[in-house]
Amino acid sequence: MSRAVLSIGSNLGDRLAHLRGVVEALGERVCAVSPVYTTAPWGGVDQDDYLNAVVLAEDPAFDDYAWLRFGQDLEQAAGRVREVRWGARTLDVDVVSCTDASGAAIVRDSDPALILPHPQANNRAFVLVPWLDVEPSAVLNDVLIADLLAGLDPAERAGVVRTDLVLRDESARPC
């Protein structure tokens, strides 16, 4: 069994529908879904703003690579094209972190296809803010998410703006 923190985002097409599609595809695996945020693009490429959220999910049959494949399959189904690094996308599903059945963090640093925890998550307010919403005691690399977020530039934090949009009406099951 593994538990994953997934960061989802979209800035092309029906952004909200793309994010909702992830939550729907996860189905009963969903433990928690953050509010939806609007954020400026990250990485210096000129493009429209993103909608972002974090989903906590759990599946006894999934390992970390299964979460990666699951996210890539959803991206492909949404018409994701990888032409420009940090460029516009219909859907982005990042595996931010995973824990195994014992609750231990899975660490991968030698496989370029999957590095865990996500190597830039600690620098991205658009990941940390929604993650903090759904898991206030979460840690990344042995540091509380709240402390990582406090260490970011105030402008970076202020650029993550909560919306009234929701991805799921019913309550998720507790993890």
Short mmCIF file of C-alpha atoms in Angstrom, two decimals:
data_model
loop_
_atom_site.label_atom_id
_atom_site.label_comp_id
_atom_site.label_asym_id
_atom_site.label_seq_id
_atom_site.Cartn_x
_atom_site.Cartn_y
_atom_site.Cartn_z
CA MET A 1 0.00 0.00 0.00
CA SER A 2 1.13 3.52 -0.59
CA ARG A 3 -0.14 6.98 0.11
CA ALA A 4 0.64 9.80 -2.30
CA VAL A 5 0.55 13.57 -2.25
CA LEU A 6 -0.35 14.68 -5.76
CA SER A 7 -0.06 18.27 -6.95
CA ILE A 8 -2.41 18.95 -9.84
CA GLY A 9 -2.55 21.98 -12.10
CA SER A 10 -3.95 23.24 -15.37
CA ASN A 11 -3.75 26.43 -17.40
CA LEU A 12 -5.11 25.37 -20.80
CA GLY A 13 -8.64 24.51 -21.85
CA ASP A 14 -11.29 23.88 -19.21
CA ARG A 15 -8.89 24.08 -16.30
CA LEU A 16 -11.41 23.17 -13.64
CA ALA A 17 -12.71 20.18 -15.62
CA HIS A 18 -9.15 18.88 -16.01
CA LEU A 19 -8.60 19.04 -12.24
CA ARG A 20 -11.97 17.49 -11.49
CA GLY A 21 -11.10 14.69 -13.90
CA VAL A 22 -8.14 13.74 -11.70
CA VAL A 23 -10.29 13.57 -8.59
CA GLU A 24 -12.96 11.56 -10.41
CA ALA A 25 -10.37 9.13 -11.80
CA LEU A 26 -8.93 8.62 -8.33
CA GLY A 27 -12.40 7.78 -7.01
CA GLU A 28 -12.29 5.95 -3.67
CA ARG A 29 -8.53 6.41 -3.47
CA VAL A 30 -9.05 10.05 -2.48
CA CYS A 31 -8.41 10.84 1.17
CA ALA A 32 -8.49 14.64 0.94
CA VAL A 33 -8.74 17.38 -1.67
CA SER A 34 -7.51 20.91 -1.10
CA PRO A 35 -9.34 24.03 -2.14
CA VAL A 36 -8.53 25.26 -5.65
CA TYR A 37 -6.02 28.08 -5.99
CA THR A 38 -5.12 30.35 -8.86
CA THR A 39 -1.42 30.96 -9.30
CA ALA A 40 0.93 32.70 -11.66
CA PRO A 41 2.99 30.36 -13.83
CA TRP A 42 6.27 29.15 -12.37
CA GLY A 43 9.48 28.87 -14.36
CA GLY A 44 9.63 32.05 -16.42
CA VAL A 45 7.58 30.98 -19.46
CA ASP A 46 4.94 33.52 -20.57
CA GLN A 47 1.52 31.84 -20.19
CA ASP A 48 -1.88 32.11 -18.50
CA ASP A 49 -2.41 31.55 -14.77
CA TYR A 50 -2.92 28.07 -13.37
CA LEU A 51 -5.54 26.46 -11.24
CA ASN A 52 -3.79 24.28 -8.66
CA ALA A 53 -4.78 21.89 -5.90
CA VAL A 54 -3.35 19.02 -3.87
CA VAL A 55 -4.93 15.59 -3.51
CA LEU A 56 -4.01 13.02 -0.87
CA ALA A 57 -4.68 9.52 -2.13
CA GLU A 58 -4.15 5.96 -0.96
CA ASP A 59 -4.21 2.61 -2.73
CA PRO A 60 -3.11 -0.80 -1.46
CA ALA A 61 -2.17 -1.88 -4.99
CA PHE A 62 -0.10 1.20 -5.92
CA ASP A 63 3.57 1.82 -5.43
CA ASP A 64 5.27 5.11 -6.25
CA TYR A 65 5.75 4.17 -9.91
CA ALA A 66 2.05 3.29 -10.21
CA TRP A 67 1.18 6.81 -8.99
CA LEU A 68 3.54 8.22 -11.62
CA ARG A 69 2.00 6.12 -14.42
CA PHE A 70 -1.51 7.01 -13.23
CA GLY A 71 -0.71 10.73 -13.39
CA GLN A 72 0.97 10.44 -16.79
CA ASP A 73 -2.01 8.52 -18.18
CA LEU A 74 -4.36 11.29 -17.00
CA GLU A 75 -2.09 13.95 -18.52
CA GLN A 76 -2.07 12.10 -21.83
CA ALA A 77 -5.87 11.69 -21.78
CA ALA A 78 -6.16 15.46 -21.22
CA GLY A 79 -4.03 16.15 -24.29
CA ARG A 80 -0.88 17.19 -22.42
CA VAL A 81 1.98 18.06 -24.74
CA ARG A 82 5.55 18.31 -23.43
CA GLU A 83 7.24 20.79 -25.76
CA VAL A 84 8.49 23.56 -23.47
CA ARG A 85 9.85 22.96 -19.97
CA TRP A 86 7.53 24.66 -17.47
CA GLY A 87 5.27 25.60 -20.40
CA ALA A 88 1.50 25.77 -20.57
CA ARG A 89 -0.35 22.50 -20.07
CA THR A 90 -3.83 21.09 -20.03
CA LEU A 91 -2.96 18.99 -17.01
CA ASP A 92 0.02 18.48 -14.76
CA VAL A 93 -0.01 15.71 -12.16
CA ASP A 94 3.10 15.63 -9.99
CA VAL A 95 3.84 12.98 -7.39
CA VAL A 96 5.14 15.20 -4.60
CA SER A 97 5.73 12.49 -2.01
CA CYS A 98 4.81 8.90 -1.24
CA THR A 99 4.81 6.77 1.87
CA ASP A 100 4.82 3.00 2.01
CA ALA A 101 2.52 0.71 4.03
CA SER A 102 4.49 1.41 7.21
CA GLY A 103 4.14 5.18 6.73
CA ALA A 104 7.82 5.64 5.87
CA ALA A 105 8.63 8.20 3.21
CA ILE A 106 9.77 6.71 -0.08
CA VAL A 107 12.98 8.37 -1.22
CA ARG A 108 14.25 8.04 -4.78
CA ASP A 109 17.14 10.14 -5.98
CA SER A 110 18.81 8.09 -8.70
CA ASP A 111 15.98 7.56 -11.20
CA PRO A 112 15.39 10.63 -13.39
CA ALA A 113 11.89 9.35 -14.22
CA LEU A 114 10.81 9.64 -10.58
CA ILE A 115 12.60 11.60 -7.88
CA LEU A 116 10.94 11.52 -4.47
CA PRO A 117 10.16 13.65 -2.75
CA HIS A 118 9.63 15.99 -5.68
CA PRO A 119 12.89 17.97 -5.91
CA GLN A 120 11.25 21.41 -6.21
CA ALA A 121 8.20 21.00 -3.96
CA ASN A 122 9.87 22.80 -1.05
CA ASN A 123 10.28 25.91 -3.26
CA ARG A 124 6.77 26.05 -4.68
CA ALA A 125 4.09 27.86 -2.76
CA PHE A 126 1.49 26.53 -5.20
CA VAL A 127 2.24 23.06 -3.80
CA LEU A 128 2.84 23.94 -0.15
CA VAL A 129 -0.20 26.18 0.41
CA PRO A 130 -2.84 23.64 -0.70
CA TRP A 131 -0.94 20.78 0.94
CA LEU A 132 -0.98 22.65 4.23
CA ASP A 133 -4.77 23.01 3.86
CA VAL A 134 -5.31 19.25 3.78
CA GLU A 135 -2.47 18.09 6.01
CA PRO A 136 -1.36 20.78 8.49
CA SER A 137 1.16 18.48 10.19
CA ALA A 138 2.77 17.31 6.95
CA VAL A 139 6.53 17.19 6.59
CA LEU A 140 8.76 17.23 3.56
CA ASN A 141 12.40 16.22 3.98
CA ASP A 142 11.88 16.23 7.77
CA VAL A 143 10.70 19.86 7.76
CA LEU A 144 7.12 20.93 8.51
CA ILE A 145 5.30 22.22 5.43
CA ALA A 146 4.32 25.32 7.42
CA ASP A 147 8.01 26.07 8.09
CA LEU A 148 8.95 25.56 4.44
CA LEU A 149 6.15 27.89 3.42
CA ALA A 150 7.21 30.52 5.97
CA GLY A 151 10.70 30.45 4.47
CA LEU A 152 9.51 31.36 0.98
CA ASP A 153 9.47 34.89 -0.38
CA PRO A 154 6.27 36.66 0.77
CA ALA A 155 5.46 37.54 -2.85
CA GLU A 156 5.62 33.85 -3.77
CA ARG A 157 3.15 33.00 -0.99
CA ALA A 158 0.88 35.93 -1.86
CA GLY A 159 0.70 34.73 -5.47
CA VAL A 160 -1.26 31.63 -4.41
CA VAL A 161 -4.85 32.88 -4.20
CA ARG A 162 -7.70 30.69 -2.94
CA THR A 163 -10.77 30.53 -5.17
CA ASP A 164 -14.35 29.49 -4.46
CA LEU A 165 -14.01 26.59 -6.90
CA VAL A 166 -14.33 23.03 -5.60
CA LEU A 167 -13.19 19.76 -7.05
CA ARG A 168 -15.40 17.46 -5.07
CA ASP A 169 -18.65 18.10 -3.23
CA GLU A 170 -18.74 15.10 -0.94
CA SER A 171 -16.31 14.44 1.87
CA ALA A 172 -13.28 12.32 1.16
CA ARG A 173 -12.62 9.26 3.28
CA PRO A 174 -10.05 9.72 6.03
CA CYS A 175 -6.60 8.26 5.39
#
